[in-house]
Short mmCIF file of C-alpha atoms in Angstrom, two decimals:
data_model
loop_
_atom_site.label_atom_id
_atom_site.label_comp_id
_atom_site.label_asym_id
_atom_site.label_seq_id
_atom_site.Cartn_x
_atom_site.Cartn_y
_atom_site.Cartn_z
CA MET A 1153 63.04 -174.93 82.24
CA SER A 1154 64.71 -171.45 83.10
CA VAL A 1155 66.58 -169.28 80.69
CA GLN A 1156 69.99 -167.75 81.52
CA LYS A 1157 70.08 -164.09 81.04
CA GLY A 1158 72.92 -162.49 79.27
CA PRO A 1159 74.96 -159.62 80.63
CA ARG A 1160 73.22 -156.56 80.59
CA PRO A 1161 74.15 -153.53 78.92
CA LEU A 1162 75.23 -151.69 81.93
CA GLU A 1163 77.32 -154.59 83.42
CA VAL A 1164 79.12 -154.93 79.80
CA ALA A 1165 79.76 -151.27 79.84
CA LEU A 1166 81.39 -151.17 83.21
CA LEU A 1167 83.37 -154.28 82.66
CA ALA A 1168 84.64 -152.68 79.45
CA SER A 1169 85.62 -149.65 81.61
CA VAL A 1170 87.64 -151.88 83.87
CA PHE A 1171 89.54 -152.98 80.92
CA VAL A 1172 90.28 -149.65 79.78
CA VAL A 1173 91.10 -148.40 83.52
CA ALA A 1174 93.60 -151.03 84.20
CA ALA A 1175 95.20 -150.37 80.91
CA CYS A 1176 95.58 -146.72 81.53
CA GLY A 1177 96.85 -147.30 84.92
CA LEU A 1178 99.54 -149.51 84.08
CA VAL A 1179 100.64 -147.15 81.19
CA TYR A 1180 101.15 -144.35 83.60
CA GLU A 1181 103.00 -146.75 86.07
CA LEU A 1182 105.23 -147.77 83.24
CA ALA A 1183 105.67 -144.26 81.84
CA ALA A 1184 106.95 -143.20 85.21
CA GLY A 1185 109.33 -145.85 85.33
CA ALA A 1186 110.59 -145.61 81.92
CA LEU A 1187 111.31 -141.76 82.64
CA ALA A 1188 112.93 -142.32 86.07
CA SER A 1189 115.39 -144.80 84.51
CA TYR A 1190 116.12 -142.28 81.72
CA VAL A 1191 116.84 -139.59 83.89
CA LEU A 1192 118.42 -141.23 87.10
CA GLY A 1193 119.54 -144.45 85.88
CA ASP A 1194 119.64 -147.76 87.24
CA SER A 1195 116.44 -149.17 85.91
CA VAL A 1196 115.99 -151.98 88.33
CA LEU A 1197 116.01 -149.53 91.09
CA GLN A 1198 113.85 -146.89 89.55
CA PHE A 1199 110.90 -149.58 88.45
CA SER A 1200 111.16 -151.15 91.76
CA THR A 1201 110.49 -147.88 93.83
CA VAL A 1202 108.18 -146.56 91.25
CA ILE A 1203 106.03 -149.85 91.31
CA GLY A 1204 106.27 -149.97 95.14
CA ALA A 1205 105.16 -146.30 95.53
CA TYR A 1206 102.29 -146.95 92.85
CA LEU A 1207 100.91 -150.00 94.62
CA PHE A 1208 101.15 -148.45 97.90
CA ALA A 1209 99.25 -145.36 96.79
CA MET A 1210 96.71 -147.74 95.04
CA GLY A 1211 96.27 -149.44 98.59
CA VAL A 1212 95.55 -146.10 100.23
CA GLY A 1213 93.03 -145.29 97.41
CA SER A 1214 91.26 -148.44 97.92
CA TRP A 1215 90.89 -148.00 101.67
CA LEU A 1216 89.84 -144.43 101.05
CA SER A 1217 87.06 -145.74 98.92
CA ARG A 1218 85.06 -146.73 101.99
CA PHE A 1219 84.14 -143.17 102.73
CA PHE A 1220 82.49 -142.77 99.28
CA GLU A 1221 78.98 -144.03 100.20
CA ARG A 1222 76.51 -141.85 98.03
CA GLN A 1223 76.37 -140.54 94.45
CA LEU A 1224 78.86 -143.45 93.44
CA PRO A 1225 78.55 -142.76 89.59
CA ALA A 1226 79.16 -139.20 90.13
CA HIS A 1227 82.58 -139.89 92.18
CA PHE A 1228 83.42 -142.45 89.56
CA LEU A 1229 83.06 -139.96 86.61
CA ARG A 1230 85.12 -137.19 88.63
CA ILE A 1231 87.91 -139.78 89.52
CA GLU A 1232 88.13 -140.73 85.94
CA LEU A 1233 88.75 -137.17 84.87
CA LEU A 1234 91.27 -136.65 87.50
CA VAL A 1235 93.06 -139.62 86.38
CA ALA A 1236 92.92 -138.54 82.97
CA LEU A 1237 94.11 -135.15 83.74
CA VAL A 1238 97.14 -136.32 85.90
CA GLY A 1239 97.92 -139.45 84.51
CA GLY A 1240 97.77 -138.44 80.88
CA LEU A 1241 99.94 -135.19 81.47
CA LEU A 1242 102.35 -137.26 83.63
CA PRO A 1243 105.08 -137.75 80.99
CA ALA A 1244 104.95 -134.31 79.46
CA THR A 1245 104.96 -132.73 82.92
CA LEU A 1246 108.00 -134.89 84.10
CA PHE A 1247 109.82 -134.14 80.60
CA LEU A 1248 109.47 -130.59 81.12
CA THR A 1249 110.44 -130.56 84.76
CA HIS A 1250 113.51 -132.47 83.93
CA ALA A 1251 114.47 -129.73 81.13
CA TRP A 1252 113.80 -126.68 83.54
CA GLN A 1253 113.96 -127.77 87.01
CA PRO A 1254 115.70 -130.96 87.30
CA GLN A 1255 116.44 -130.60 91.01
CA ALA A 1256 112.66 -131.03 91.35
CA PHE A 1257 112.23 -133.94 89.08
CA ARG A 1258 112.37 -136.71 91.74
CA VAL A 1259 110.12 -135.10 94.15
CA LEU A 1260 107.65 -134.56 91.40
CA LEU A 1261 108.08 -138.06 89.99
CA TYR A 1262 107.23 -139.91 93.11
CA GLY A 1263 104.42 -137.08 94.23
CA LEU A 1264 102.53 -137.66 90.40
CA VAL A 1265 102.95 -141.58 91.17
CA LEU A 1266 101.36 -141.20 94.68
CA VAL A 1267 98.38 -139.23 93.13
CA VAL A 1268 97.75 -141.28 90.13
CA GLY A 1269 98.22 -144.59 92.21
CA MET A 1270 95.62 -143.22 94.92
CA LEU A 1271 93.03 -142.43 92.08
CA VAL A 1272 93.47 -145.76 90.39
CA GLY A 1273 93.08 -147.32 93.61
CA LEU A 1274 89.85 -145.73 94.19
CA GLU A 1275 88.52 -146.55 90.69
CA ILE A 1276 87.90 -150.41 90.99
CA PRO A 1277 86.29 -150.54 94.09
CA LEU A 1278 83.68 -147.83 93.01
CA VAL A 1279 83.26 -149.97 89.74
CA MET A 1280 82.47 -152.85 91.95
CA ARG A 1281 80.27 -151.42 94.09
CA ILE A 1282 78.37 -149.85 91.34
CA LEU A 1283 78.19 -153.39 89.52
CA LYS A 1284 77.09 -154.93 92.68
CA ARG A 1285 73.56 -153.57 92.44
CA ASN A 1286 72.97 -156.01 89.39
CA VAL A 1287 75.82 -158.84 89.83
CA ALA A 1288 76.11 -161.51 92.37
CA LEU A 1289 79.25 -160.90 94.58
CA ARG A 1290 81.08 -164.31 93.27
CA GLU A 1291 80.65 -163.34 89.60
CA LEU A 1292 81.29 -159.94 90.50
CA VAL A 1293 84.94 -160.50 91.64
CA SER A 1294 85.70 -163.03 89.23
CA GLN A 1295 84.50 -160.69 86.28
CA VAL A 1296 86.18 -157.41 87.46
CA LEU A 1297 89.49 -159.09 88.15
CA THR A 1298 89.56 -160.99 84.98
CA PHE A 1299 89.02 -157.60 82.93
CA ASP A 1300 91.53 -156.01 85.35
CA TYR A 1301 94.17 -158.43 84.34
CA LEU A 1302 93.40 -158.56 80.66
CA GLY A 1303 93.95 -154.73 80.33
CA ALA A 1304 97.08 -155.02 82.25
CA LEU A 1305 98.28 -157.79 79.87
CA ALA A 1306 97.41 -155.93 76.76
CA VAL A 1307 99.23 -152.73 77.67
CA SER A 1308 102.34 -154.70 79.21
CA VAL A 1309 102.78 -156.18 75.80
CA ALA A 1310 102.02 -153.07 73.69
CA PHE A 1311 103.89 -150.64 75.80
CA PRO A 1312 107.49 -151.56 74.75
CA LEU A 1313 106.71 -153.12 71.24
CA LEU A 1314 104.14 -150.43 69.88
CA LEU A 1315 103.43 -147.69 72.03
CA VAL A 1316 106.79 -146.10 72.76
CA PRO A 1317 108.31 -146.70 69.48
CA GLN A 1318 105.43 -145.45 67.60
CA LEU A 1319 103.99 -142.70 69.89
CA GLY A 1320 106.84 -141.79 72.50
CA LEU A 1321 106.14 -141.44 76.24
CA ILE A 1322 104.52 -138.19 75.87
CA ARG A 1323 102.01 -139.09 73.26
CA THR A 1324 101.55 -142.41 74.84
CA GLY A 1325 100.59 -140.83 78.15
CA LEU A 1326 98.25 -138.17 76.41
CA LEU A 1327 96.35 -140.91 74.39
CA PHE A 1328 95.60 -143.01 77.43
CA GLY A 1329 94.44 -140.01 79.27
CA LEU A 1330 92.04 -139.36 76.54
CA MET A 1331 90.85 -142.95 76.95
CA ASN A 1332 90.19 -142.31 80.84
CA ALA A 1333 88.34 -139.23 79.70
CA LEU A 1334 86.26 -141.41 77.17
CA VAL A 1335 85.44 -143.68 79.98
CA ALA A 1336 84.02 -140.68 81.97
CA LEU A 1337 81.95 -139.50 79.12
CA TRP A 1338 80.50 -143.19 78.77
CA ALA A 1339 79.72 -143.09 82.56
CA LEU A 1340 78.24 -139.66 82.10
CA TRP A 1341 75.86 -141.11 79.48
CA LEU A 1342 75.17 -144.40 81.29
CA PHE A 1343 74.39 -142.67 84.55
CA ARG A 1344 72.77 -139.48 83.10
CA HIS A 1345 69.46 -140.13 85.16
CA GLU A 1346 71.37 -140.53 88.23
CA LEU A 1347 73.83 -137.45 88.19
CA ARG A 1348 72.31 -134.31 89.83
CA ARG A 1349 74.58 -131.89 88.07
CA PHE A 1350 74.64 -133.43 85.02
CA VAL A 1351 75.49 -130.19 83.07
CA ALA A 1352 78.49 -129.38 85.07
CA HIS A 1353 79.80 -133.16 84.65
CA ALA A 1354 79.35 -132.63 81.17
CA LEU A 1355 81.48 -129.23 80.86
CA ALA A 1356 84.08 -131.07 83.06
CA CYS A 1357 84.52 -134.01 80.49
CA LEU A 1358 84.49 -131.54 77.40
CA PHE A 1359 87.14 -129.25 79.21
CA THR A 1360 89.16 -132.59 79.95
CA VAL A 1361 88.92 -134.02 76.44
CA GLY A 1362 89.72 -130.73 75.11
CA ALA A 1363 92.58 -130.20 77.09
CA LEU A 1364 94.18 -133.54 76.58
CA GLY A 1365 93.53 -133.32 72.86
CA ALA A 1366 95.19 -130.25 72.49
CA ALA A 1367 98.04 -131.40 74.46
CA PHE A 1368 98.07 -134.39 72.12
CA ALA A 1369 98.05 -132.09 68.87
CA GLY A 1370 100.81 -130.03 70.36
CA SER A 1371 102.91 -133.09 71.69
CA GLN A 1372 105.72 -132.61 69.24
CA LYS A 1373 106.10 -129.01 70.26
CA ILE A 1374 106.11 -130.15 74.03
CA THR A 1375 108.89 -132.69 73.18
CA SER A 1376 110.98 -130.16 71.35
CA LEU A 1377 110.57 -127.39 73.85
CA ALA A 1378 111.77 -129.96 76.74
CA GLU A 1379 114.56 -131.67 74.46
CA ASP A 1380 115.77 -128.20 73.24
CA ARG A 1381 116.19 -126.93 76.62
CA PHE A 1382 117.78 -130.08 77.84
CA TYR A 1383 120.35 -130.70 74.86
CA GLN A 1384 120.81 -126.75 74.22
CA ASP A 1385 122.11 -127.67 70.82
CA LYS A 1386 119.66 -127.75 67.68
CA ILE A 1387 117.96 -131.27 67.49
CA VAL A 1388 118.40 -132.57 64.12
CA LEU A 1389 116.99 -136.22 64.72
CA ALA A 1390 114.88 -137.57 67.41
CA GLU A 1391 113.11 -140.93 67.72
CA SER A 1392 112.19 -143.52 70.28
CA SER A 1393 112.88 -147.51 70.01
CA SER A 1394 111.89 -150.10 72.20
CA TRP A 1395 115.10 -149.70 74.28
CA GLN A 1396 116.19 -146.14 74.08
CA ARG A 1397 115.50 -142.41 73.07
CA ILE A 1398 117.72 -141.58 70.06
CA VAL A 1399 118.59 -137.84 69.81
CA VAL A 1400 121.34 -136.13 67.57
CA THR A 1401 122.15 -132.50 67.87
CA GLN A 1402 124.10 -130.06 65.75
CA GLY A 1403 126.27 -127.30 67.59
CA ARG A 1404 129.51 -125.97 68.00
CA ALA A 1405 131.11 -129.37 68.74
CA GLY A 1406 129.44 -130.72 65.42
CA LEU A 1407 126.93 -133.52 65.81
CA ARG A 1408 126.61 -135.35 69.16
CA LEU A 1409 124.73 -138.45 69.81
CA PHE A 1410 122.71 -138.70 72.92
CA LEU A 1411 121.10 -142.21 74.09
CA ASN A 1412 118.28 -141.74 76.90
CA GLY A 1413 120.14 -138.31 77.52
CA ASN A 1414 123.63 -139.63 77.79
CA LEU A 1415 126.21 -138.24 75.62
CA GLN A 1416 127.71 -141.07 73.26
CA PHE A 1417 129.98 -139.23 70.95
CA ALA A 1418 130.67 -135.43 69.70
CA GLN A 1419 131.92 -135.28 66.19
CA SER A 1420 134.46 -132.86 67.10
CA ASP A 1421 136.56 -135.55 69.18
CA GLU A 1422 135.17 -138.72 68.41
CA TYR A 1423 138.27 -139.85 66.43
CA ARG A 1424 139.94 -139.72 69.50
CA TYR A 1425 137.80 -142.24 71.16
CA HIS A 1426 137.43 -144.62 68.33
CA GLU A 1427 141.08 -144.50 67.11
CA ALA A 1428 141.93 -145.36 70.96
CA LEU A 1429 139.41 -148.23 71.19
CA VAL A 1430 140.41 -150.02 68.01
CA HIS A 1431 144.05 -149.75 66.81
CA PRO A 1432 146.06 -150.74 69.89
CA ALA A 1433 144.44 -154.20 69.59
CA MET A 1434 144.00 -154.24 65.57
CA ALA A 1435 147.67 -153.08 64.88
CA ALA A 1436 149.14 -155.24 67.84
CA HIS A 1437 147.29 -158.53 66.21
CA GLY A 1438 149.45 -158.11 62.88
CA ALA A 1439 146.95 -159.94 60.60
CA PRO A 1440 143.29 -159.85 61.82
CA ARG A 1441 140.94 -161.37 59.45
CA LYS A 1442 137.72 -161.82 61.02
CA VAL A 1443 136.49 -159.19 63.45
CA ALA A 1444 133.51 -158.59 65.67
CA VAL A 1445 132.02 -155.58 66.91
CA LEU A 1446 129.66 -155.69 69.94
CA GLY A 1447 127.50 -152.44 70.25
CA GLY A 1448 128.72 -149.63 68.40
CA GLY A 1449 125.81 -149.41 66.16
CA ASP A 1450 126.87 -145.81 65.05
CA GLY A 1451 129.45 -147.49 62.65
CA LEU A 1452 132.27 -145.26 63.95
CA ALA A 1453 134.23 -148.10 65.22
CA VAL A 1454 133.56 -150.12 62.06
CA ARG A 1455 134.99 -147.24 60.19
CA GLU A 1456 138.44 -147.59 61.97
CA LEU A 1457 138.41 -151.45 61.23
CA LEU A 1458 137.89 -150.92 57.75
CA ARG A 1459 141.25 -149.10 57.64
CA TYR A 1460 142.96 -152.61 57.53
CA PRO A 1461 142.58 -154.26 54.03
CA GLY A 1462 143.33 -157.55 55.39
CA VAL A 1463 139.97 -157.68 57.11
CA GLU A 1464 137.62 -159.80 55.25
CA SER A 1465 134.67 -159.61 57.46
CA ILE A 1466 133.16 -157.43 60.22
CA THR A 1467 130.20 -158.67 62.20
CA LEU A 1468 128.45 -155.89 63.99
CA VAL A 1469 125.98 -156.87 66.87
CA ASP A 1470 123.79 -154.21 67.95
CA LEU A 1471 120.50 -154.79 70.08
CA ASP A 1472 118.55 -151.51 68.19
CA PRO A 1473 117.80 -151.69 64.61
CA ASN A 1474 117.06 -148.07 64.83
CA MET A 1475 120.47 -147.10 65.44
CA THR A 1476 122.07 -149.08 62.50
CA ARG A 1477 119.31 -148.05 60.38
CA ILE A 1478 119.88 -144.26 60.92
CA PHE A 1479 123.66 -144.57 60.88
CA SER A 1480 123.75 -146.18 57.44
CA SER A 1481 120.74 -144.15 55.75
CA ASP A 1482 120.93 -140.73 57.35
CA PRO A 1483 123.52 -138.85 55.02
CA ALA A 1484 124.94 -136.67 57.48
CA LEU A 1485 125.48 -139.51 60.01
CA ALA A 1486 126.48 -142.05 57.33
CA ALA A 1487 129.18 -139.28 56.21
CA LEU A 1488 130.56 -139.50 59.80
CA ASN A 1489 131.42 -143.43 59.78
CA ASP A 1490 132.33 -142.95 55.96
CA GLY A 1491 129.32 -145.26 55.14
CA ALA A 1492 131.04 -148.28 57.02
CA LEU A 1493 127.76 -149.92 57.65
CA ARG A 1494 127.24 -150.29 53.74
CA SER A 1495 130.56 -151.94 53.26
CA PRO A 1496 130.05 -155.32 51.71
CA LYS A 1497 132.40 -156.65 54.25
CA VAL A 1498 130.10 -155.85 57.08
CA LYS A 1499 127.17 -158.02 58.40
CA VAL A 1500 124.80 -156.39 60.73
CA ILE A 1501 122.97 -158.39 63.26
CA ASN A 1502 120.22 -156.76 65.47
CA THR A 1503 120.02 -158.79 68.66
CA ASP A 1504 121.05 -158.91 72.27
CA ALA A 1505 124.98 -159.57 72.43
CA PHE A 1506 124.84 -161.82 75.42
CA GLN A 1507 122.34 -163.91 73.57
CA TRP A 1508 124.41 -163.95 70.44
CA LEU A 1509 127.59 -164.91 72.06
CA GLN A 1510 125.75 -168.03 73.49
CA GLN A 1511 124.59 -168.93 70.04
CA VAL A 1512 127.36 -168.08 67.79
CA GLN A 1513 130.03 -170.86 66.87
CA ASP A 1514 132.59 -168.45 65.04
CA VAL A 1515 135.76 -167.43 66.44
CA PHE A 1516 137.32 -163.75 65.97
CA ASP A 1517 140.78 -162.37 65.72
CA VAL A 1518 139.70 -159.40 67.18
CA ILE A 1519 136.58 -158.36 69.08
CA VAL A 1520 135.65 -154.72 69.91
CA VAL A 1521 133.12 -154.18 72.87
CA ASP A 1522 131.56 -150.88 72.63
CA PHE A 1523 128.58 -150.86 75.01
CA PRO A 1524 127.48 -148.07 76.89
CA ASP A 1525 128.35 -147.64 80.70
CA PRO A 1526 126.92 -149.90 82.99
CA THR A 1527 124.22 -147.50 84.22
CA ASN A 1528 121.82 -150.20 84.77
CA PHE A 1529 121.54 -153.92 85.26
CA SER A 1530 120.30 -154.68 81.74
CA ILE A 1531 123.52 -153.00 80.46
CA GLY A 1532 125.49 -154.37 83.59
CA LYS A 1533 125.23 -157.73 82.58
CA LEU A 1534 127.44 -157.13 79.66
CA TYR A 1535 130.17 -156.43 82.06
CA THR A 1536 129.92 -159.54 84.00
CA ASN A 1537 132.25 -162.61 84.39
CA ALA A 1538 129.53 -164.57 82.62
CA PHE A 1539 129.42 -162.40 79.53
CA TYR A 1540 133.16 -162.67 79.58
CA ALA A 1541 133.58 -166.26 79.75
CA LEU A 1542 131.42 -166.22 76.49
CA LEU A 1543 133.70 -163.71 75.11
CA GLU A 1544 136.76 -165.70 75.87
CA GLN A 1545 135.20 -168.69 73.92
CA ARG A 1546 134.71 -166.83 70.67
CA LEU A 1547 138.25 -165.27 70.71
CA ALA A 1548 140.77 -167.03 68.57
CA ALA A 1549 143.87 -168.30 70.33
CA SER A 1550 146.10 -165.33 69.22
CA GLY A 1551 143.12 -162.94 69.18
CA TYR A 1552 142.52 -159.63 71.10
CA ALA A 1553 139.42 -158.26 72.79
CA VAL A 1554 139.19 -154.72 73.41
CA ILE A 1555 136.46 -153.42 75.94
CA GLN A 1556 135.51 -149.60 76.62
CA THR A 1557 135.45 -149.17 80.24
CA THR A 1558 134.31 -145.80 81.69
CA SER A 1559 136.78 -143.31 83.16
CA PRO A 1560 139.64 -144.54 85.41
CA LEU A 1561 139.92 -141.16 86.73
CA ILE A 1562 136.24 -140.32 88.00
CA ALA A 1563 135.07 -143.96 88.24
CA ARG A 1564 138.51 -145.47 89.37
CA GLN A 1565 136.88 -148.47 91.23
CA SER A 1566 134.52 -149.37 88.27
CA PHE A 1567 137.33 -149.29 85.89
CA TRP A 1568 139.53 -151.77 87.79
CA THR A 1569 136.46 -153.98 88.63
CA VAL A 1570 136.04 -154.53 84.81
CA VAL A 1571 139.85 -155.63 84.73
CA ALA A 1572 139.05 -157.97 87.76
CA THR A 1573 136.38 -159.46 86.06
CA LEU A 1574 138.12 -160.13 82.73
CA GLU A 1575 141.00 -161.60 84.61
CA SER A 1576 138.63 -163.85 86.60
CA VAL A 1577 137.78 -165.80 83.37
CA GLY A 1578 141.40 -166.47 82.56
CA LEU A 1579 142.14 -163.45 80.20
CA GLN A 1580 145.29 -161.43 80.41
CA THR A 1581 144.53 -157.76 80.58
CA ALA A 1582 146.35 -154.62 79.32
CA PRO A 1583 144.62 -151.35 80.55
CA TYR A 1584 144.98 -148.11 79.15
CA HIS A 1585 143.29 -144.67 78.79
CA ALA A 1586 143.39 -141.73 76.58
CA HIS A 1587 142.03 -138.07 76.88
CA VAL A 1588 138.82 -137.43 74.93
CA PRO A 1589 137.52 -133.66 75.71
CA SER A 1590 133.83 -134.50 75.46
CA PHE A 1591 134.13 -137.42 78.16
CA GLY A 1592 137.62 -136.52 79.83
CA GLU A 1593 139.99 -139.22 80.70
CA TRP A 1594 138.67 -142.47 79.45
CA GLY A 1595 139.49 -146.10 79.96
CA PHE A 1596 139.98 -149.25 77.81
CA ILE A 1597 140.87 -152.85 78.14
CA ILE A 1598 142.59 -155.13 75.89
CA ALA A 1599 141.94 -158.88 76.87
CA SER A 1600 143.85 -161.80 75.53
CA ARG A 1601 145.55 -165.23 75.94
CA ARG A 1602 148.96 -163.78 75.02
CA PRO A 1603 150.69 -160.64 76.27
CA TRP A 1604 149.84 -157.63 74.44
CA ARG A 1605 152.71 -155.80 72.72
CA ALA A 1606 152.90 -152.40 71.23
CA PRO A 1607 152.31 -152.19 67.40
CA GLU A 1608 155.16 -151.25 65.22
CA ALA A 1609 152.91 -149.63 62.64
CA LEU A 1610 149.55 -148.04 62.47
CA PRO A 1611 147.32 -147.26 59.59
CA GLU A 1612 147.70 -144.07 57.44
CA GLY A 1613 145.26 -141.13 58.11
CA LEU A 1614 144.95 -141.34 61.74
CA ARG A 1615 144.49 -137.96 63.62
CA PHE A 1616 145.08 -138.74 67.27
CA LEU A 1617 147.39 -142.00 67.72
CA THR A 1618 150.91 -142.51 66.58
CA VAL A 1619 153.12 -145.56 66.93
CA GLN A 1620 155.33 -143.51 69.60
CA GLY A 1621 152.08 -142.34 71.49
CA VAL A 1622 150.64 -145.78 71.91
CA PRO A 1623 152.81 -147.19 74.93
CA PRO A 1624 152.52 -144.10 77.23
CA LEU A 1625 148.69 -144.89 77.16
CA PHE A 1626 149.21 -147.87 79.10
CA ASP A 1627 151.01 -145.84 81.85
CA PHE A 1628 148.67 -144.93 84.62
CA PRO A 1629 149.45 -141.97 87.14
CA ARG A 1630 149.09 -142.42 90.91
CA ASP A 1631 145.54 -141.14 90.74
CA MET A 1632 144.27 -143.93 88.36
CA ALA A 1633 146.48 -146.61 89.46
CA ARG A 1634 144.97 -149.92 90.20
CA VAL A 1635 142.86 -150.56 93.44
CA PRO A 1636 141.37 -153.65 94.75
CA ALA A 1637 138.19 -154.51 93.24
CA GLU A 1638 135.94 -157.58 93.30
CA VAL A 1639 134.52 -159.50 90.37
CA ASN A 1640 131.27 -158.22 88.82
CA ARG A 1641 128.92 -161.26 88.58
CA LEU A 1642 125.62 -161.84 87.04
CA ALA A 1643 124.04 -162.54 90.46
CA ASN A 1644 124.88 -159.40 92.05
CA GLN A 1645 126.17 -156.85 89.57
CA ALA A 1646 128.16 -154.96 92.16
CA LEU A 1647 129.67 -152.54 89.21
CA VAL A 1648 126.25 -151.01 88.69
CA THR A 1649 126.16 -149.68 92.27
CA THR A 1650 129.92 -148.89 92.47
CA TYR A 1651 129.36 -146.82 88.88
CA GLU A 1652 126.40 -144.99 90.06
CA ARG A 1653 128.03 -143.95 93.39
CA GLU A 1654 131.25 -142.78 91.75
CA TRP A 1655 129.64 -140.99 88.85
CA GLY A 1656 126.96 -139.51 91.30
CA LYS A 1657 129.76 -137.63 93.17
CA VAL A 1658 130.42 -135.67 89.77
CA HIS A 1659 126.73 -135.45 88.80
CA PRO A 1660 124.82 -135.11 91.71
#
């Protein structure tokens, strides 16, 4: 009777290396895609091109592996160290480049993706050829691919849920660079009898681990250096969530909030934006009691809603719990919204607004839609006719919805696309605009089943709006007047492309 032998220690060690190698490679790919979407916008386009370039480079690397014939363990060790350094430092390098030489960001991004992809493409073929000395071909392929896919699965789950929220992109890259370097150290020990220049390899391993370890220890300083340069004002709060990078700065304009590098408000003039967003709809309604706010996790729109004593309940739906936590607990930020998120009238729900509208059965007198601009398809879905059809169902018969809608001056086509999309689901629209110095001329749209009429009274204490000043907001000069626009549908999201084209002319 034959006894089946278990896997040899060398085989186990190399298969474990495959798991780590696959995990590290996917982290570098995801980090590059995330950074590209943060900086360049349009996450679908950026992830698609980064993944495509990365896979192409892996194919090139796999093809190049045929030219490595001798000293395979030594080649594998060197490649691991190169992947550790280039991949581990990739997020930090791109962050610093964006801050100091933004015009070079795109070239460096794809250059690094191609280099890392080629190196990762070399790794697996070399491991397979080393294992081939001890494992049958059929078992070899199945085992290597199994561990490769398992490593990719583990990282694909951990990256958005654990790594980025807890460590941030820079430290995540450095951590996995260290893991690649540890694989190299492992290979150094496993193949110590085959390596001709053991001391040189050992010194290279120690240098790589030391460099990455020092960078990891100083990662907060690297992040601060890049963000201080980019934001210019002093950063008083910065953290990453599963969805975005949240940065608050303090400068001459007071506190300013940035999400993924995009300005959301400045303390010096946010009252103009939020008064214009809330009061033309709320005051015109007459007696709103039940209100919903979609987006607006900073609580500033809620602050304006609480000026109406007749309001009984406000439901705030914001995807990111970090946003609502920060703006309800941080003393300086909570002071901006007058502690609105702690009001007993306010119920905070952290979920996707699209899904929430699909599930909720309540109807509301006023719905305030305060999403970021449609810079990518994940946000763009919240500007589609599918979303507005759900919005219409949740609006009371006499209710008003108001939607912030980018600049009708800079992004004229985009603004009127949203108007056309709202009208396509049977809602009447009343577009208007207001000047907010931090943003320029900014647009809003009131949508309802009944015609909008200018309010006869406004709450006391407003700094921008007056009863007499509201009607002129609905008058559009010739350079912002309506232009033909197609409906933004979930299947094509033409608005995202239009928005990127129009804003790209201003911010090349």
